[in-house]
Amino acid sequence: MNRGGIGVGSASIVLVFAVLCLSVFTLISLSTATSDKALTDAAVETVTGYYRADTLAEYILADILAADAVPETVRGVAVSSVLDFDTSASIASFSCPISDVKELYVEVAVFEDTYDILNWRMRDVGDWSVDDSLPVWPGDSGDISGLWSGEFAN
Amino acid sequence: MTKRSRSTLFLMEQAVVVVVFAVCAAVCAAILADSYLLADRSNKISSALQVTESAAECFKAASGDTVQASEYLRGLGSSSGDEAVYYDDNWQVCDASVASYALTFTSLGAETAASPILCKISVKETGGDEIISLTVSARGKTI
């Protein structure tokens, strides 16, 4: 037994600890960078998809305004129209896909010599379901008994 | 076990530890360098995307006028007549002489007078690769 000095094997223990720390920090760093890249790619895809849909919507709007009457289909996109009896305007609406779960919804009132944009917004089209598993506060009119057991401060 | 044989064993262990640590450190350093480059690239793309979106909205606000859109992007009172906007390392608008990035508007024209005006907005590193590009449209003043 080596008394008063560094024993055989202690260096190996330090090595294992150092390598473990190094590996963990390296993996955390790589994981963060990969997540950032995925997030950035998703943002780029969303923005690119939005402006692609926006460009298509601009073309469709131009075609609708150039036509004598609102066509049923423009550039492969279905256009629905209803007549507003109060203003004598044709209300045309159509949607351009942005991604699988989002689309650009456009609604325009077409008058005889002008037009008015009523809606030009991105909206969700994907399926969604209500998750009521968390006991959140339902609002002023709701019953909070059972959700909280503290006391109100004066 | 003699004192000499213990010392030999200790030195052998030290040598093995140094070699194993060097190999692990080299592998980890390579992965860390890759992570840094990946994060740096993501950061650049993210910042470029923000200025590209701003440029796209300026182009739409300017009704397809690329010079006016670049003036909107540079800020009030700017009228250099240049269609490019330059950014420094911190993505602040700057002069071309100290720029790290350049945003350019390339007008793609319109099909007809009533059609929307198309424009390709691209962000490049000065003297380097393109980071991002986006094709946007604007309603012309005649529509």
Coordinates of C-alpha atoms in Angstrom, one line a residue:
Chain A
M1 CA 0.0 0.0 0.0
N2 CA 1.4 3.4 -0.9
R3 CA 1.1 5.6 2.2
G4 CA 1.3 9.4 1.9
G5 CA 1.3 9.5 -2.0
I6 CA -1.1 9.1 -4.9
G7 CA -2.1 5.5 -5.1
V8 CA -2.2 3.4 -8.2
G9 CA -5.7 3.6 -9.7
S10 CA -6.5 7.1 -8.6
A11 CA -5.5 8.6 -11.9
S12 CA -8.0 6.2 -13.6
I13 CA -10.8 7.4 -11.4
V14 CA -10.0 11.1 -12.2
L15 CA -9.8 10.1 -15.9
V16 CA -13.3 8.5 -15.8
F17 CA -14.7 11.5 -14.1
A18 CA -13.1 14.0 -16.5
V19 CA -14.1 12.0 -19.6
L20 CA -17.7 11.7 -18.3
C21 CA -17.9 15.5 -17.7
L22 CA -16.4 16.2 -21.1
S23 CA -18.8 13.8 -22.8
V24 CA -21.9 15.2 -21.0
F25 CA -21.1 18.8 -21.8
T26 CA -20.3 17.9 -25.4
L27 CA -23.6 16.1 -25.9
I28 CA -25.5 19.0 -24.3
S29 CA -23.8 21.4 -26.6
L30 CA -24.5 19.3 -29.7
S31 CA -28.1 18.7 -28.6
T32 CA -28.7 22.4 -28.1
A33 CA -27.2 23.3 -31.5
T34 CA -29.2 20.6 -33.3
S35 CA -32.4 21.9 -31.6
D36 CA -31.6 25.5 -32.7
K37 CA -31.0 24.3 -36.2
A38 CA -34.3 22.4 -36.3
L39 CA -36.1 25.5 -35.0
T40 CA -34.5 27.8 -37.5
D41 CA -35.3 25.4 -40.4
A42 CA -38.9 25.3 -39.2
A43 CA -39.0 29.1 -39.1
V44 CA -37.5 29.4 -42.6
E45 CA -40.0 26.9 -43.9
T46 CA -43.0 28.7 -42.4
V47 CA -41.9 32.1 -43.7
T48 CA -41.1 30.8 -47.1
G49 CA -44.5 29.0 -47.2
Y50 CA -46.3 32.1 -46.1
Y51 CA -44.8 34.3 -48.8
R52 CA -45.3 31.6 -51.5
A53 CA -49.0 31.6 -50.5
D54 CA -49.1 35.4 -50.3
T55 CA -47.7 35.6 -53.9
L56 CA -50.3 33.1 -55.1
A57 CA -53.0 35.1 -53.3
E58 CA -51.8 38.3 -55.0
Y59 CA -52.0 36.7 -58.4
I60 CA -55.5 35.3 -57.7
L61 CA -56.7 38.7 -56.5
A62 CA -55.3 40.3 -59.6
D63 CA -57.1 37.7 -61.8
I64 CA -60.4 38.3 -59.9
L65 CA -60.2 42.0 -60.3
A66 CA -59.4 41.7 -64.0
A67 CA -62.4 39.4 -64.6
D68 CA -65.9 40.6 -65.3
A69 CA -67.4 38.3 -62.7
V70 CA -65.7 36.4 -59.9
P71 CA -64.5 33.1 -61.4
E72 CA -65.1 29.8 -59.6
T73 CA -61.5 28.7 -59.9
V74 CA -58.4 30.8 -60.3
R75 CA -54.9 29.2 -60.8
G76 CA -56.2 25.9 -59.4
V77 CA -57.7 27.5 -56.2
A78 CA -61.5 27.4 -55.6
V79 CA -63.0 30.9 -55.2
S80 CA -66.4 31.2 -53.5
S81 CA -68.4 34.4 -53.9
V82 CA -71.6 35.8 -52.5
L83 CA -73.4 39.0 -53.3
D84 CA -73.8 41.5 -50.5
F85 CA -77.1 43.2 -51.2
D86 CA -76.4 46.1 -48.9
T87 CA -73.3 47.3 -50.7
S88 CA -73.9 45.5 -54.1
A89 CA -70.4 44.1 -53.8
S90 CA -69.3 40.5 -54.6
I91 CA -67.6 39.0 -51.5
A92 CA -65.0 36.6 -52.9
S93 CA -63.0 34.3 -50.6
F94 CA -60.3 31.8 -51.2
S95 CA -57.5 30.0 -49.3
C96 CA -53.9 29.4 -50.3
P97 CA -52.0 26.6 -48.6
I98 CA -49.0 27.5 -46.5
S99 CA -48.3 24.1 -44.9
D100 CA -50.2 21.0 -44.0
V101 CA -51.8 22.8 -41.0
K102 CA -51.9 26.4 -42.0
E103 CA -53.4 28.4 -44.9
L104 CA -53.7 32.0 -46.0
Y105 CA -57.4 33.0 -46.0
V106 CA -58.3 35.9 -48.2
E107 CA -61.7 37.7 -48.3
V108 CA -62.2 40.6 -50.6
A109 CA -65.2 42.8 -51.4
V110 CA -65.2 43.5 -55.2
F111 CA -67.1 46.6 -56.2
E112 CA -67.6 47.8 -59.7
D113 CA -64.4 49.9 -59.9
T114 CA -62.6 49.2 -56.7
Y115 CA -62.2 46.6 -54.0
D116 CA -61.8 46.2 -50.3
I117 CA -59.7 43.6 -48.5
L118 CA -61.8 42.2 -45.6
N119 CA -59.5 39.4 -44.5
W120 CA -55.8 38.5 -45.3
R121 CA -54.8 36.2 -42.5
M122 CA -53.1 33.0 -41.7
R123 CA -55.3 30.4 -40.1
D124 CA -55.0 26.9 -38.8
V125 CA -56.6 24.1 -40.7
G126 CA -55.2 21.0 -38.9
D127 CA -57.2 18.9 -36.6
W128 CA -56.9 19.7 -32.9
S129 CA -58.5 18.3 -29.8
V130 CA -59.3 19.9 -26.4
D131 CA -56.9 18.8 -23.6
D132 CA -58.7 19.4 -20.3
S133 CA -56.5 17.1 -18.3
L134 CA -54.9 20.0 -16.4
P135 CA -57.0 21.5 -13.6
V136 CA -56.7 25.1 -14.8
W137 CA -58.8 28.0 -13.4
P138 CA -61.9 28.2 -15.6
G139 CA -62.5 31.9 -15.2
D140 CA -64.4 34.3 -13.0
S141 CA -67.6 32.3 -13.1
G142 CA -65.9 29.0 -12.5
D143 CA -65.6 27.1 -9.3
I144 CA -62.0 27.0 -7.9
S145 CA -62.7 24.7 -5.0
G146 CA -60.4 21.7 -5.1
L147 CA -57.9 23.5 -7.3
W148 CA -56.2 25.4 -4.6
S149 CA -55.9 24.9 -0.8
G150 CA -54.1 28.1 0.3
E151 CA -55.5 31.1 2.1
F152 CA -56.2 34.5 0.6
A153 CA -54.0 37.4 1.8
N154 CA -55.8 40.4 3.2
Chain B
M1 CA 5.5 -5.8 -4.4
T2 CA 8.8 -3.8 -4.5
K3 CA 8.9 0.0 -4.6
R4 CA 10.4 -0.1 -8.1
S5 CA 7.6 -2.3 -9.6
R6 CA 5.0 0.0 -8.0
S7 CA 6.5 3.0 -9.6
T8 CA 6.6 1.3 -13.0
L9 CA 2.9 0.4 -12.6
F10 CA 2.1 4.0 -11.6
L11 CA 3.9 5.5 -14.6
M12 CA 2.3 3.0 -16.9
E13 CA -1.1 4.0 -15.6
Q14 CA -0.3 7.7 -16.0
A15 CA 0.8 7.1 -19.6
V16 CA -2.4 5.2 -20.4
V17 CA -4.6 7.9 -18.7
V18 CA -2.9 10.6 -20.7
V19 CA -3.4 8.8 -24.0
V20 CA -7.0 7.9 -23.3
F21 CA -7.7 11.5 -22.1
A22 CA -6.1 12.9 -25.2
V23 CA -8.2 10.8 -27.5
C24 CA -11.4 11.6 -25.7
A25 CA -10.5 15.3 -25.6
A26 CA -9.8 15.3 -29.3
V27 CA -13.1 13.7 -30.1
C28 CA -15.1 16.0 -27.8
A29 CA -13.2 19.1 -29.2
A30 CA -14.2 18.1 -32.7
I31 CA -17.9 17.6 -31.7
L32 CA -17.8 21.0 -29.8
A33 CA -16.4 22.7 -32.9
D34 CA -19.1 21.2 -35.0
S35 CA -21.7 22.3 -32.5
Y36 CA -20.3 25.8 -32.5
L37 CA -20.4 26.0 -36.3
L38 CA -24.0 24.7 -36.4
A39 CA -25.2 27.1 -33.8
D40 CA -23.4 30.0 -35.5
R41 CA -25.0 29.0 -38.8
S42 CA -28.4 28.8 -37.2
N43 CA -27.9 32.2 -35.6
K44 CA -27.0 33.7 -38.9
I45 CA -30.0 32.2 -40.7
S46 CA -32.3 33.3 -38.0
S47 CA -31.1 36.9 -38.0
A48 CA -31.1 36.9 -41.8
L49 CA -34.7 35.6 -41.8
Q50 CA -35.8 38.5 -39.6
V51 CA -34.3 41.2 -41.8
T52 CA -35.6 39.4 -44.9
E53 CA -39.1 39.5 -43.5
S54 CA -38.7 43.1 -42.7
A55 CA -37.5 43.7 -46.2
A56 CA -40.5 41.8 -47.6
E57 CA -43.0 44.0 -45.7
C58 CA -41.1 47.1 -46.7
F59 CA -41.3 46.0 -50.4
K60 CA -45.1 45.4 -50.0
A61 CA -45.5 48.8 -48.3
A62 CA -43.6 50.5 -51.1
S63 CA -45.9 48.9 -53.7
G64 CA -43.1 47.1 -55.4
D65 CA -40.6 50.0 -55.5
T66 CA -37.3 48.4 -54.5
V67 CA -35.4 51.7 -54.0
Q68 CA -38.2 53.0 -51.7
A69 CA -38.3 49.6 -49.9
S70 CA -34.6 49.8 -49.2
E71 CA -35.0 53.4 -47.9
Y72 CA -37.8 52.2 -45.6
L73 CA -35.5 49.5 -44.4
R74 CA -32.5 51.8 -43.7
G75 CA -34.6 54.3 -41.8
L76 CA -36.0 57.8 -42.0
G77 CA -34.2 60.3 -44.1
S78 CA -32.1 57.8 -46.0
S79 CA -32.1 58.3 -49.7
S80 CA -28.9 56.9 -51.1
G81 CA -30.7 55.5 -54.2
D82 CA -29.0 52.1 -53.6
E83 CA -31.1 49.0 -53.6
A84 CA -28.8 47.1 -51.2
V85 CA -28.9 47.4 -47.5
Y86 CA -25.8 46.6 -45.5
Y87 CA -25.5 45.2 -42.0
D88 CA -22.6 44.8 -39.6
D89 CA -21.9 41.8 -37.3
N90 CA -24.7 42.7 -35.0
W91 CA -27.2 43.1 -37.8
Q92 CA -27.3 46.8 -37.5
V93 CA -27.6 48.9 -40.6
C94 CA -24.2 50.3 -41.6
D95 CA -22.1 51.5 -44.5
A96 CA -20.9 49.1 -47.2
S97 CA -17.3 49.6 -46.2
V98 CA -17.7 48.0 -42.8
A99 CA -20.5 45.6 -43.7
S100 CA -20.6 41.9 -42.9
Y101 CA -23.9 41.2 -44.7
A102 CA -25.7 42.6 -47.6
L103 CA -29.4 42.5 -48.3
T104 CA -30.3 43.0 -52.0
F105 CA -33.6 43.5 -53.8
T106 CA -33.7 42.0 -57.3
S107 CA -36.9 43.0 -59.1
L108 CA -38.4 40.2 -61.2
G109 CA -41.0 42.4 -62.8
A110 CA -44.7 41.7 -63.4
E111 CA -46.6 39.6 -65.9
T112 CA -48.9 42.4 -66.9
A113 CA -49.6 45.9 -65.6
A114 CA -52.3 44.5 -63.4
S115 CA -50.2 41.6 -62.1
P116 CA -48.3 41.7 -58.8
I117 CA -44.7 42.8 -58.9
L118 CA -42.3 40.1 -58.0
C119 CA -39.0 40.6 -56.2
K120 CA -36.2 38.3 -54.9
I121 CA -34.8 39.4 -51.6
S122 CA -31.5 37.8 -50.7
V123 CA -29.1 38.1 -47.8
K124 CA -25.4 37.3 -48.4
E125 CA -22.3 37.5 -46.5
T126 CA -20.1 40.1 -48.1
G127 CA -17.9 38.3 -50.4
G128 CA -19.4 35.0 -49.4
D129 CA -22.3 32.6 -49.7
E130 CA -26.0 33.4 -49.8
I131 CA -27.6 32.9 -46.4
I132 CA -31.3 33.1 -47.4
S133 CA -33.4 34.2 -50.2
L134 CA -37.2 34.9 -50.5
T135 CA -39.4 35.7 -53.4
V136 CA -42.2 38.1 -52.5
S137 CA -44.9 39.9 -54.4
A138 CA -46.4 43.4 -54.0
R139 CA -49.6 44.9 -55.3
G140 CA -48.6 47.6 -57.7
K141 CA -50.0 51.1 -57.5
T142 CA -52.1 50.5 -60.6
I143 CA -54.1 47.6 -59.0

